mmCIF file of C-alpha atoms and ligand atoms in Angstrom:
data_model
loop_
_atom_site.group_PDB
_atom_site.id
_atom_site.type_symbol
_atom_site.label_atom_id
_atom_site.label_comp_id
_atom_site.label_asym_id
_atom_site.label_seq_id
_atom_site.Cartn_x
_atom_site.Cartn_y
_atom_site.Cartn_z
ATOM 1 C CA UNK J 1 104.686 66.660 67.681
ATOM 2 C CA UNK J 2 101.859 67.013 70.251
ATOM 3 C CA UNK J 3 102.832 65.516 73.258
ATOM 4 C CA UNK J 4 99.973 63.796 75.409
ATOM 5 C CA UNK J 5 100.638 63.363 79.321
ATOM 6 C CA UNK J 6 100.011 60.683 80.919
ATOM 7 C CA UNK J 7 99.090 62.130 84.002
ATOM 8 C CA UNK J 8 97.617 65.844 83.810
ATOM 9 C CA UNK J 9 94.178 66.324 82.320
ATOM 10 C CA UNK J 10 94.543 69.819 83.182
ATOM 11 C CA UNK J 11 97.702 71.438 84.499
ATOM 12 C CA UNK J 12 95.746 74.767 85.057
ATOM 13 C CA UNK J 13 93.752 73.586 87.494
ATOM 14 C CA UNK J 14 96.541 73.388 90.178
ATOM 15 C CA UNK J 15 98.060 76.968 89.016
ATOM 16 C CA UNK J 16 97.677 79.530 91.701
ATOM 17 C CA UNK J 17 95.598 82.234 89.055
ATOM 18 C CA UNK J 18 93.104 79.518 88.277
ATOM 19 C CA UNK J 19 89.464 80.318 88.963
ATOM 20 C CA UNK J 20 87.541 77.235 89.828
ATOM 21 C CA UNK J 21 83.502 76.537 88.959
ATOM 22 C CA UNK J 22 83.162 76.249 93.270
ATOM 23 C CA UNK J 23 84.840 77.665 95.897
ATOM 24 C CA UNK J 24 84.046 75.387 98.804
ATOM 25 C CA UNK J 25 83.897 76.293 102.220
ATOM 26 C CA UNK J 26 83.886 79.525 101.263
ATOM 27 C CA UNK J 27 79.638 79.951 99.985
ATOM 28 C CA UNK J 28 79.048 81.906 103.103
ATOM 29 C CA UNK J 29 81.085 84.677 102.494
ATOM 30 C CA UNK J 30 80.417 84.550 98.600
ATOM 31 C CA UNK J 31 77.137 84.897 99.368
ATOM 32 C CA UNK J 32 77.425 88.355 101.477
ATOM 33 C CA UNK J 33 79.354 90.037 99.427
ATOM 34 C CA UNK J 34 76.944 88.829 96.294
ATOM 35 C CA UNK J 35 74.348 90.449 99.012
ATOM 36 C CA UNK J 36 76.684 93.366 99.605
ATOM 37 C CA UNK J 37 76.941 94.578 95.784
ATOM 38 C CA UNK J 38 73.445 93.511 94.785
ATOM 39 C CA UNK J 39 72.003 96.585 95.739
ATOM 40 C CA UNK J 40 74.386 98.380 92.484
ATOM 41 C CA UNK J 41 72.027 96.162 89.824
ATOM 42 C CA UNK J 42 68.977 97.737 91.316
ATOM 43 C CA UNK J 43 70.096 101.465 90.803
ATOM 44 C CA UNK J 44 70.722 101.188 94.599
ATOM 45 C CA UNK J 45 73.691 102.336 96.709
ATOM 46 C CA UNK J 46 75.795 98.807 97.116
ATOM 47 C CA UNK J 47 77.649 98.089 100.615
ATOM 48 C CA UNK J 48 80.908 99.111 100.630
ATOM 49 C CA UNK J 49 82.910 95.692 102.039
ATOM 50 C CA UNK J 50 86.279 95.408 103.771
ATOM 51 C CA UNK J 51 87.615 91.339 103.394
ATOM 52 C CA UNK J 52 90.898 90.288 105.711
ATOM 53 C CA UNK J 53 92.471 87.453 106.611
ATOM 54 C CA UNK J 54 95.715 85.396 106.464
ATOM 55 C CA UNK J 55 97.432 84.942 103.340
ATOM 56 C CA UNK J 56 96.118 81.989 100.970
ATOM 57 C CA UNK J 57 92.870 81.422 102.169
ATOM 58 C CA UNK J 58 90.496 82.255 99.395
ATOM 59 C CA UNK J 59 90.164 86.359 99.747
ATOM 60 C CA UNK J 60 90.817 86.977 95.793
ATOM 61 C CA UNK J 61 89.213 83.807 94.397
ATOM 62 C CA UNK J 62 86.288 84.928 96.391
ATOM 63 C CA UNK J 63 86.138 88.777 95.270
ATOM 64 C CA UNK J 64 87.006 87.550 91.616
ATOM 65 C CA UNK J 65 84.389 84.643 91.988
ATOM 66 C CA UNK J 66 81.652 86.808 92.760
ATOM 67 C CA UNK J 67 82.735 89.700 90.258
ATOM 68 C CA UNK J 68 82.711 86.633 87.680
ATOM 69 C CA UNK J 69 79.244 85.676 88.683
ATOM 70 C CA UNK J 70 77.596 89.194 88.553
ATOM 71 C CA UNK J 71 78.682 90.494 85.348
ATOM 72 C CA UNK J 72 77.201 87.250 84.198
ATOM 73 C CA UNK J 73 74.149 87.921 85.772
ATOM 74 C CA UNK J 74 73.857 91.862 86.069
ATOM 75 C CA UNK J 75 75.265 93.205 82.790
ATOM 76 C CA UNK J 76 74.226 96.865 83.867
ATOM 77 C CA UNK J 77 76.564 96.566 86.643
ATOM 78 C CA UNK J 78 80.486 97.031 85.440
ATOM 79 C CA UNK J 79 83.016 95.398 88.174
ATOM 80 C CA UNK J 80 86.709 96.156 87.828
ATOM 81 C CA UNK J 81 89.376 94.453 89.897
ATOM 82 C CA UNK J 82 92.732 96.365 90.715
ATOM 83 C CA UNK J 83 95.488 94.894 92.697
ATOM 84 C CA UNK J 84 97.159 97.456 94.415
ATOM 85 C CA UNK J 85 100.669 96.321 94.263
ATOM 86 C CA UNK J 86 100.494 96.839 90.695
ATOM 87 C CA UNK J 87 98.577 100.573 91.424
ATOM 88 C CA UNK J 88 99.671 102.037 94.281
ATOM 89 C CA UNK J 89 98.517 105.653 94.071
ATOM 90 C CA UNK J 90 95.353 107.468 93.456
ATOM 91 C CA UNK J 91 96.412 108.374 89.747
ATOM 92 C CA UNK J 92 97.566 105.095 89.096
ATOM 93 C CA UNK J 93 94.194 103.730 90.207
ATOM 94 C CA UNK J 94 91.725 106.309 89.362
ATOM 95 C CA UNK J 95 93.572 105.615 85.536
ATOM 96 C CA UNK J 96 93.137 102.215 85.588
ATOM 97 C CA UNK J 97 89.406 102.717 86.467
ATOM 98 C CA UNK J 98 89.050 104.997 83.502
ATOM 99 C CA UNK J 99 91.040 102.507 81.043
ATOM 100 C CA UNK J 100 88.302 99.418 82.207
ATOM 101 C CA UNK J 101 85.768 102.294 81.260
ATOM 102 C CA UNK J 102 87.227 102.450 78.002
ATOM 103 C CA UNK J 103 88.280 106.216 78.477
ATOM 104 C CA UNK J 104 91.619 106.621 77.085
ATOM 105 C CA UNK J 105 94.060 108.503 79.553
ATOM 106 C CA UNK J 106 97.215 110.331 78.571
ATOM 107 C CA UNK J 107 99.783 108.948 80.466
ATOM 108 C CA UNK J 108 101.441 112.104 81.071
ATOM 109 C CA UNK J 109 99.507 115.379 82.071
ATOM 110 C CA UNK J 110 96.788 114.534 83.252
ATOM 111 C CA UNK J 111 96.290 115.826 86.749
ATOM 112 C CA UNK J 112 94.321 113.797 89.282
ATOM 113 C CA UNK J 113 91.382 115.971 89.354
ATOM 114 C CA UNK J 114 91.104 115.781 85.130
ATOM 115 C CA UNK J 115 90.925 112.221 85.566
ATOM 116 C CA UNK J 116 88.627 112.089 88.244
ATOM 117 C CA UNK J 117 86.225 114.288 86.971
ATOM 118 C CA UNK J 118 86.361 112.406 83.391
ATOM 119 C CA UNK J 119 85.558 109.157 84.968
ATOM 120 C CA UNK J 120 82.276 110.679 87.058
ATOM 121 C CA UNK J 121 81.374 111.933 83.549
ATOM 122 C CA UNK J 122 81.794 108.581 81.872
ATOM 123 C CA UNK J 123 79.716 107.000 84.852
ATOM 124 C CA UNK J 124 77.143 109.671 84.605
ATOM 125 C CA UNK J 125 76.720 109.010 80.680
ATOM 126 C CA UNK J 126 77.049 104.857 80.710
ATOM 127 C CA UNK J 127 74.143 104.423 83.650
ATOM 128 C CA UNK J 128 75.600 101.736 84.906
ATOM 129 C CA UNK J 129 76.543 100.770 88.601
ATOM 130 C CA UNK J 130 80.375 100.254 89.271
ATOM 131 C CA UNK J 131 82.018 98.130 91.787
ATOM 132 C CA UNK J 132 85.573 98.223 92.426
ATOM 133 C CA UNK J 133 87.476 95.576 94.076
ATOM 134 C CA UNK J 134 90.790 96.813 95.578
ATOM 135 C CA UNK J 135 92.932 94.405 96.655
ATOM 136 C CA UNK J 136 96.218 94.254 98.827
ATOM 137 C CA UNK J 137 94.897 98.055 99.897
ATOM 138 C CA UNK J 138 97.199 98.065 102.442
ATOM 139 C CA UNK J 139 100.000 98.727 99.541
ATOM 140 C CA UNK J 140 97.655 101.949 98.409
ATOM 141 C CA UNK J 141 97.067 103.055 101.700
ATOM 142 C CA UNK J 142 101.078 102.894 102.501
ATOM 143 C CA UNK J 143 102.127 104.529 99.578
ATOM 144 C CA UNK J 144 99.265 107.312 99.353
ATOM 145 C CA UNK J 145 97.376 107.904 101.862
ATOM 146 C CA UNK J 146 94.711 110.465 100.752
ATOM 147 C CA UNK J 147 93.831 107.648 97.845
ATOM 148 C CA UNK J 148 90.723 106.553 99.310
ATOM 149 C CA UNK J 149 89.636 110.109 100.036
ATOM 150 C CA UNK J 150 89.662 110.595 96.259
ATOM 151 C CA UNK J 151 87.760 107.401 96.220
ATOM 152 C CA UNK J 152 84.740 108.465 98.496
ATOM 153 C CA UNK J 153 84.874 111.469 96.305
ATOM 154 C CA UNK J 154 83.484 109.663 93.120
ATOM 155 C CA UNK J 155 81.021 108.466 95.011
ATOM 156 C CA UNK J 156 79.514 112.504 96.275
ATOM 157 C CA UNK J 157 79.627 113.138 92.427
ATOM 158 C CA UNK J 158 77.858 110.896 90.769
ATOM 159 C CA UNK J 159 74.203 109.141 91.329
ATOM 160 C CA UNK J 160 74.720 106.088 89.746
ATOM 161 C CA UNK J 161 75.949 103.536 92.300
ATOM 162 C CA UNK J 162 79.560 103.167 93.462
ATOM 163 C CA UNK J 163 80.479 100.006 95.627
ATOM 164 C CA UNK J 164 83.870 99.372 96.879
ATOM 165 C CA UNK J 165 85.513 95.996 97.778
ATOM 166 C CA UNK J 166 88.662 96.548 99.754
ATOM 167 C CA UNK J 167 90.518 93.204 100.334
ATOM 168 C CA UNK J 168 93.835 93.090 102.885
ATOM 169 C CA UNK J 169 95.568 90.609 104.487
ATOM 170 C CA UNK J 170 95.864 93.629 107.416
ATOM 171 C CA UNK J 171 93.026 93.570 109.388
ATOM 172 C CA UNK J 172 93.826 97.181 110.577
ATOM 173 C CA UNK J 173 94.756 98.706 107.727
ATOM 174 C CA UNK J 174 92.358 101.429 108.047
ATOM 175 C CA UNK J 175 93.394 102.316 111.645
ATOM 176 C CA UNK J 176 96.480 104.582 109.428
ATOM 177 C CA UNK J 177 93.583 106.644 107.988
ATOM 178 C CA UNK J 178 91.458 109.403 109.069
ATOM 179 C CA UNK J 179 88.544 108.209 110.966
ATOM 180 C CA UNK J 180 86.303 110.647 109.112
ATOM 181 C CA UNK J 181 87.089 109.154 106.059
ATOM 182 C CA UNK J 182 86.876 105.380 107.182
ATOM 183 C CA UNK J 183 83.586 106.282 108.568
ATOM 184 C CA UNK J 184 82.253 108.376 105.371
ATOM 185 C CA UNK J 185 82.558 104.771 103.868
ATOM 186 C CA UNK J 186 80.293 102.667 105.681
ATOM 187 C CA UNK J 187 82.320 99.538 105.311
ATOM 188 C CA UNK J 188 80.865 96.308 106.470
ATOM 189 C CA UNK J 189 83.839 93.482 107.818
ATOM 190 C CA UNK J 190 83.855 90.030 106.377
ATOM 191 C CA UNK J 191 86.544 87.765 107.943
ATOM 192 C CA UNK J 192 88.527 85.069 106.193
ATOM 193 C CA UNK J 193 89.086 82.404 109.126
ATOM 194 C CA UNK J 194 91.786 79.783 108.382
ATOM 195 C CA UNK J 195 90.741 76.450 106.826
ATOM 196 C CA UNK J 196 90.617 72.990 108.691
ATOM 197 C CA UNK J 197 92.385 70.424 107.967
ATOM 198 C CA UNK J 198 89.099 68.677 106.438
ATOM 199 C CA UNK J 199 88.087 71.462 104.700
ATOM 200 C CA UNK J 200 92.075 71.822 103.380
ATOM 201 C CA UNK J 201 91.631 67.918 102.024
ATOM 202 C CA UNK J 202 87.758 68.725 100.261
ATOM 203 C CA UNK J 203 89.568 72.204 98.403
ATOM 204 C CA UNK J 204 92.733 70.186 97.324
ATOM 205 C CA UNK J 205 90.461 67.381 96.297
ATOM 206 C CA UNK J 206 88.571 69.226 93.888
ATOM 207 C CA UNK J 207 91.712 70.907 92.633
ATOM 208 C CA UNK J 208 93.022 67.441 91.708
ATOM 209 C CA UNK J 209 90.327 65.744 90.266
ATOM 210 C CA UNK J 210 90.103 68.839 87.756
ATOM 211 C CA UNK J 211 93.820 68.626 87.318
ATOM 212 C CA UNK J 212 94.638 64.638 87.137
ATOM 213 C CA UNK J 213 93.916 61.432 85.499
ATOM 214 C CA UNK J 214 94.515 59.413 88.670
ATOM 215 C CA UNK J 215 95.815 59.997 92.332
ATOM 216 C CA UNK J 216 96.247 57.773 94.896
ATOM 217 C CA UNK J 217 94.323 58.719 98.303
ATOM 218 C CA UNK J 218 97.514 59.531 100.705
ATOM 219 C CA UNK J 219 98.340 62.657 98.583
ATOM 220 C CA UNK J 220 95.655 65.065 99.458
ATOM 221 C CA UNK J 221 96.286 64.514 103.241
ATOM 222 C CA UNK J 222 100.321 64.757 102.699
ATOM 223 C CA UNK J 223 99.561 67.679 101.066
ATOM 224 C CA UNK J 224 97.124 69.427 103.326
ATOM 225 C CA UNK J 225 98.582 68.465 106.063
ATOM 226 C CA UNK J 226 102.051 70.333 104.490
ATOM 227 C CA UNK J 227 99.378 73.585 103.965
ATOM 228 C CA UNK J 228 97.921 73.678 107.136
ATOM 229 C CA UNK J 229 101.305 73.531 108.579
ATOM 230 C CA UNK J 230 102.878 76.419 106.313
ATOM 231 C CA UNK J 231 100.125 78.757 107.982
ATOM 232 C CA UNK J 232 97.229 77.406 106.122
ATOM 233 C CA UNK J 233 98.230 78.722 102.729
ATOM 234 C CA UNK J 234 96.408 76.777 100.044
ATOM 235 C CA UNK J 235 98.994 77.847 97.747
ATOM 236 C CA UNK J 236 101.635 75.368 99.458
ATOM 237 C CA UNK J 237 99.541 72.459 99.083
ATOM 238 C CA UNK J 238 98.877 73.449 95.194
ATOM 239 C CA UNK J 239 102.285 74.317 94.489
ATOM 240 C CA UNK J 240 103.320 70.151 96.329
ATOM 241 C CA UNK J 241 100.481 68.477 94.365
ATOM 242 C CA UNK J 242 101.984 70.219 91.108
ATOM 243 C CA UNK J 243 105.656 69.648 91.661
ATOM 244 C CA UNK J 244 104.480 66.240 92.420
ATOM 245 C CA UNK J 245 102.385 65.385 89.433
ATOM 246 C CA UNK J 246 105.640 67.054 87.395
ATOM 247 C CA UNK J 247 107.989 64.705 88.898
ATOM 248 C CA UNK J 248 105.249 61.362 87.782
ATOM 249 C CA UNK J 249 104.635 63.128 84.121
ATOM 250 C CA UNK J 250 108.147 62.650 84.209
ATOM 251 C CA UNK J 251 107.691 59.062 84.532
ATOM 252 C CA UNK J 252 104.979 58.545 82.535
ATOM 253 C CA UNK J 253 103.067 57.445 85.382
ATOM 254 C CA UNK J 254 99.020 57.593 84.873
ATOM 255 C CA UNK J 255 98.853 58.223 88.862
ATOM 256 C CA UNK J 256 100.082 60.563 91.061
ATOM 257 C CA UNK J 257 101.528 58.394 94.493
ATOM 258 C CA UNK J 258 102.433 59.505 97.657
ATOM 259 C CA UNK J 259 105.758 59.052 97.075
ATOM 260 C CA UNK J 260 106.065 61.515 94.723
ATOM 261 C CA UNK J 261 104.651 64.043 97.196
ATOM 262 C CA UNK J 262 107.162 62.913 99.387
ATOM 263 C CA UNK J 263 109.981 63.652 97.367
ATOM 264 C CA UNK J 264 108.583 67.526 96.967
ATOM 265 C CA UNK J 265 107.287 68.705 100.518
ATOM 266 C CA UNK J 266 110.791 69.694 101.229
ATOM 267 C CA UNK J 267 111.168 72.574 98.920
ATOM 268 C CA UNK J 268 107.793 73.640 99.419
ATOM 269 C CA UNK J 269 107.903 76.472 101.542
ATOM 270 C CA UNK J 270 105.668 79.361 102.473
ATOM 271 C CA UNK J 271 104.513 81.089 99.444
ATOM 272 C CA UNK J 272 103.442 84.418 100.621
ATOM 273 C CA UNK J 273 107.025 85.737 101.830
ATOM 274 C CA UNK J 274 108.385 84.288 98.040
ATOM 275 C CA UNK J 275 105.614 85.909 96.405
ATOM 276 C CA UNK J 276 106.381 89.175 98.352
ATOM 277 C CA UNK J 277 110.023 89.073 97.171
ATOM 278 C CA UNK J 278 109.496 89.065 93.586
ATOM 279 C CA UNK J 279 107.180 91.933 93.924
ATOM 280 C CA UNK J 280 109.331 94.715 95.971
ATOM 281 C CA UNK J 281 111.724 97.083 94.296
ATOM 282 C CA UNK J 282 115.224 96.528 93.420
ATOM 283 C CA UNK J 283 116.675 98.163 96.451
ATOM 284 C CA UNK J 284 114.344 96.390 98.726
ATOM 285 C CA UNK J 285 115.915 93.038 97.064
ATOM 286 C CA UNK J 286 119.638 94.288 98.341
ATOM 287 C CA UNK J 287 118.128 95.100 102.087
ATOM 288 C CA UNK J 288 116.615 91.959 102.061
ATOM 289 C CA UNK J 289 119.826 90.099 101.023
ATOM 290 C CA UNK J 290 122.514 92.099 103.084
ATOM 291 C CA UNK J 291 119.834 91.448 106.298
ATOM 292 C CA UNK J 292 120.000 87.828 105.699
ATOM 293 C CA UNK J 293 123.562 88.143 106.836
ATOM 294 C CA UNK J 294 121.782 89.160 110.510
ATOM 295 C CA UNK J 295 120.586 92.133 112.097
ATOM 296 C CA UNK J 296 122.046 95.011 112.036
ATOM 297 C CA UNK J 297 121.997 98.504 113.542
ATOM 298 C CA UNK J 298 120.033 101.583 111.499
ATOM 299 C CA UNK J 299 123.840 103.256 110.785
ATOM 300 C CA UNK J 300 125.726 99.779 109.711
ATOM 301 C CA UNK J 301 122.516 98.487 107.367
ATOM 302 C CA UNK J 302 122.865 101.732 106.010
ATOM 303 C CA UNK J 303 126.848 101.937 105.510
ATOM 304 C CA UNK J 304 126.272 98.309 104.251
ATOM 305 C CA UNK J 305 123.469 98.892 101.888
ATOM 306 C CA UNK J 306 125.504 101.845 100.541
ATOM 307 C CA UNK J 307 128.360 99.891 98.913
ATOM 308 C CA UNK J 308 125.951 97.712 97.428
ATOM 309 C CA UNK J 309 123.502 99.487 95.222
ATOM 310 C CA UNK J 310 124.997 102.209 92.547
ATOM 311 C CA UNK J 311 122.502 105.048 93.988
ATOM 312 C CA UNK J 312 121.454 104.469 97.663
ATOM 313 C CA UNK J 313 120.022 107.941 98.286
ATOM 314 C CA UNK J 314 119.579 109.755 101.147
ATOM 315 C CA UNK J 315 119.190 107.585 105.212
ATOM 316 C CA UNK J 316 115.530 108.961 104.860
ATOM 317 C CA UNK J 317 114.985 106.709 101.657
ATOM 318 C CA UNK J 318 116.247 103.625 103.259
ATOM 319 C CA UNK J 319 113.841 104.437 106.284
ATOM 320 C CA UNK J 320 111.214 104.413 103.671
ATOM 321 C CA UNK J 321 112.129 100.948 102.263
ATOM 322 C CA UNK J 322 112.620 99.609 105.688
ATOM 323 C CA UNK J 323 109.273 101.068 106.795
ATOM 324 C CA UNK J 324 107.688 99.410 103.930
ATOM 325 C CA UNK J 325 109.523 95.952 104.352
ATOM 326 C CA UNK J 326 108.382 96.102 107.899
ATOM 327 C CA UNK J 327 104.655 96.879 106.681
ATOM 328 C CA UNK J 328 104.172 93.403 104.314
ATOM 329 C CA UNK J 329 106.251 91.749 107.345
ATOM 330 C CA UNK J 330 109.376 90.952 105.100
ATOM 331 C CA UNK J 331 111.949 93.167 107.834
ATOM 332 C CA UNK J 332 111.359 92.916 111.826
ATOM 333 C CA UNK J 333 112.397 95.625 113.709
ATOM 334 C CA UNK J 334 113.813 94.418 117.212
ATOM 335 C CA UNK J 335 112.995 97.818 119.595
ATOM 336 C CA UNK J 336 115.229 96.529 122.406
ATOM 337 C CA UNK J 337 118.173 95.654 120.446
ATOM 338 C CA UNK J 338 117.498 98.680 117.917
ATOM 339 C CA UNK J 339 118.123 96.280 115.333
ATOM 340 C CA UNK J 340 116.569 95.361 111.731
ATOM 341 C CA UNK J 341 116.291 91.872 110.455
ATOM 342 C CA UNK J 342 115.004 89.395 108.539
ATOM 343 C CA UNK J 343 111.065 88.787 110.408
HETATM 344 P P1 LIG K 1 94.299 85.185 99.354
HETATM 345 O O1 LIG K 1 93.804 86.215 98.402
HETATM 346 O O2 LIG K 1 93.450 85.005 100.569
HETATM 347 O O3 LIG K 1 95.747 85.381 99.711
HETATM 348 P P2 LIG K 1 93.755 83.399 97.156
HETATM 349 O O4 LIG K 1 92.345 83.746 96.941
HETATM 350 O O5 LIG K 1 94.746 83.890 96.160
HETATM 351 O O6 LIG K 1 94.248 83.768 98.625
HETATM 352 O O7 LIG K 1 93.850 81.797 97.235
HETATM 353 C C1 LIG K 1 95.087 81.092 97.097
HETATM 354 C C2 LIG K 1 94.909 79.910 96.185
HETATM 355 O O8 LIG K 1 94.035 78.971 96.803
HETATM 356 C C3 LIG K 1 94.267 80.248 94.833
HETATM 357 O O9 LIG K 1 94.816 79.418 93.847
HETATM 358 C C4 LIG K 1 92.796 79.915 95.055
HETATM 359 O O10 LIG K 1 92.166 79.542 93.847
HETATM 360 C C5 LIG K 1 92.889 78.732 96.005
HETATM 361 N N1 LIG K 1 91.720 78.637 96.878
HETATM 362 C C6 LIG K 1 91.516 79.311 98.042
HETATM 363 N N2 LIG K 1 90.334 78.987 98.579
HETATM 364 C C7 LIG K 1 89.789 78.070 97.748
HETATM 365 C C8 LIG K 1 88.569 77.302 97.786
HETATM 366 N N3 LIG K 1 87.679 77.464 98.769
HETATM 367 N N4 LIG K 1 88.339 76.445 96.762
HETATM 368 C C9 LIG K 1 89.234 76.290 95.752
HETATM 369 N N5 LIG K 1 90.390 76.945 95.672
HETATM 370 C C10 LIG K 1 90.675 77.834 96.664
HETATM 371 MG MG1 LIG K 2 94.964 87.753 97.538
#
């Protein structure tokens, strides 16, 4: 039987992937990096474009937004949007560039330099401008530091124009590569500031509407106020609005009320450090869990972490993962104490 709710009009609309029509409060920086790539649909070199900020605050529904918008508008122009958690090293990426391009890529055997120069000959024959949005770089850059160098390398073979959109929470992430090469790429800042309270009500507002039949007033200001408060993470006041709405579908209520919001804010915690934990490796998962014990010295985390995972490797592996769960700010390292824990 279908089942009709009473309450949502569109669920999707409060999911974190969901890519609204407008972005408010965010047309300013839409509209320089729009400005920033243009130059790519004229046969022109586009601006390469670094975006940071804090986590939640519009960074990918901006670079997506605008890489929407121009492949609308510019079909000679081919955008393609890699998240670098998923690729983390300059195979993995350069692959995933040539797959978007429709080149098919042996998964095995192909060295980097094979791939790379297949992909400047696929540019060179389609004619048409690339942009490439990598976001979370800082996972790329951690995990493979020459990357970009193989990046800016594309761009000395071919004439057709290369733009690239690097997106980080990190706002130094290029500080841990050579200043030749973060120079040889001409990147141009854009900072993501926080949003106000007001301008946290107007996004969640929008959201709603799209989402709802009915709300009461109260909720969006519960609910940003709950956002602003978990470090300005849209994401928290999303994720209360929906557990909210699930709790009056329940009901069968036609309205979402304030007391329903109530009942979630609670549980709603910061998203980004839940996010993060889902996305590290297994072993990271079992340093993460013995450190929420408390801190503990390099030798003891190690003799710890040992008797927990069937194949711990070598110390210099666990330095690895530690260095890593120190980089997304998962693990704190306390220099006076000389002890790791939970940040
Ligand atoms: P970041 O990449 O900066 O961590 P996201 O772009 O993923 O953050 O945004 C987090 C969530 O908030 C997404 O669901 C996104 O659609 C939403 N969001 C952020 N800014 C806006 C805005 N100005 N208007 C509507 N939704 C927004
Ligand atoms: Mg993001």
């Amino acid at each position: 039987m279908f089942y009709e709710s009473t309450i949502f009009k569109n669920e999707d609309a409060l999911s974190f992937e969901y890519l609204p029509e407008l972005l408010p409060h965010r047309e300013a920086q839409i509209k320089i990096l729009a400005q920033n790539i243009e130059p790519a649909a004229n046969n022109r070199r586009p601006q390469n474009t670094f975006i940071f900020g804090a986590p939640g605050i519009g960074k990918t529904a901006v670079t997506k937004f605008v890489f929407r918008e121009f492949e609308e508008n510019f079909p000679n122009v081919k955008t393609v949007y890699i998240n670098c958690w998923d690729y983390n090293t300059s195979v993995a990426v350069l692959s995933k560039i040539c797959e978007e391009l429709g080149i098919i890529v042996q998964r095995r055997g192909w060295a980097k330099d094979e791939i790379l120069s297949r992909l400047v000959e696929m540019l060179a024959k389609m004619k048409k401008g690339i942009i490439i949005a990598l976001d979370e770089v800082d996972q790329l850059i951690f995990k493979d530091s020459n990357a970009l160098y193989d990046l800016v390398r594309i761009n000395q073979y071919v004439k057709i124009p290369v733009g690239i959109v690097f997106v980080s929470n990190d706002p130094l992430v290029f500080s841990k590569i050579e200043p030749r090469i973060r120079s040889s790429l001409n990147i141009d800042d854009i900072e993501f500031k926080p949003y106000t309270l007001s301008e946290m009500k107007d996004i969640l507002t929008e959201r709603t509407k799209l989402a709802l039949r009915g709300f009461e007033d109260g909720v969006i200001i519960l609910a940003a106020n709950h956002a602003v408060k978990k470090g300005g993470d849209v994401r928290a006041g999303l994720e209360a609005l929906m557990k909210a709405s699930k709790i009056a579908d329940d009901k069968n209520e036609s309205k979402l009320k304030v007391e329903h919001v109530k009942k979630v804010l609670q549980e709603v915690t910061k998203v980004k450090p839940r996010i993060l934990e889902e996305r590290i490796s297994e072993n990271e998962k079992v340093i993460l869990d013995v450190l929420k014990e408390g801190g503990f010295e390099f030798r003891n985390l190690y003799e710890k972490y040992s008797k927990s995972v069937e194949n711990p490797g070598t110390e210099k592996m666990l330095r690895n993962y530690l260095k890593h769960l120190e980089n997304v700010k998962l693990v704190k390292y306390l220099k006076t104490k000389k002890v790791f824990k939970i940040a």
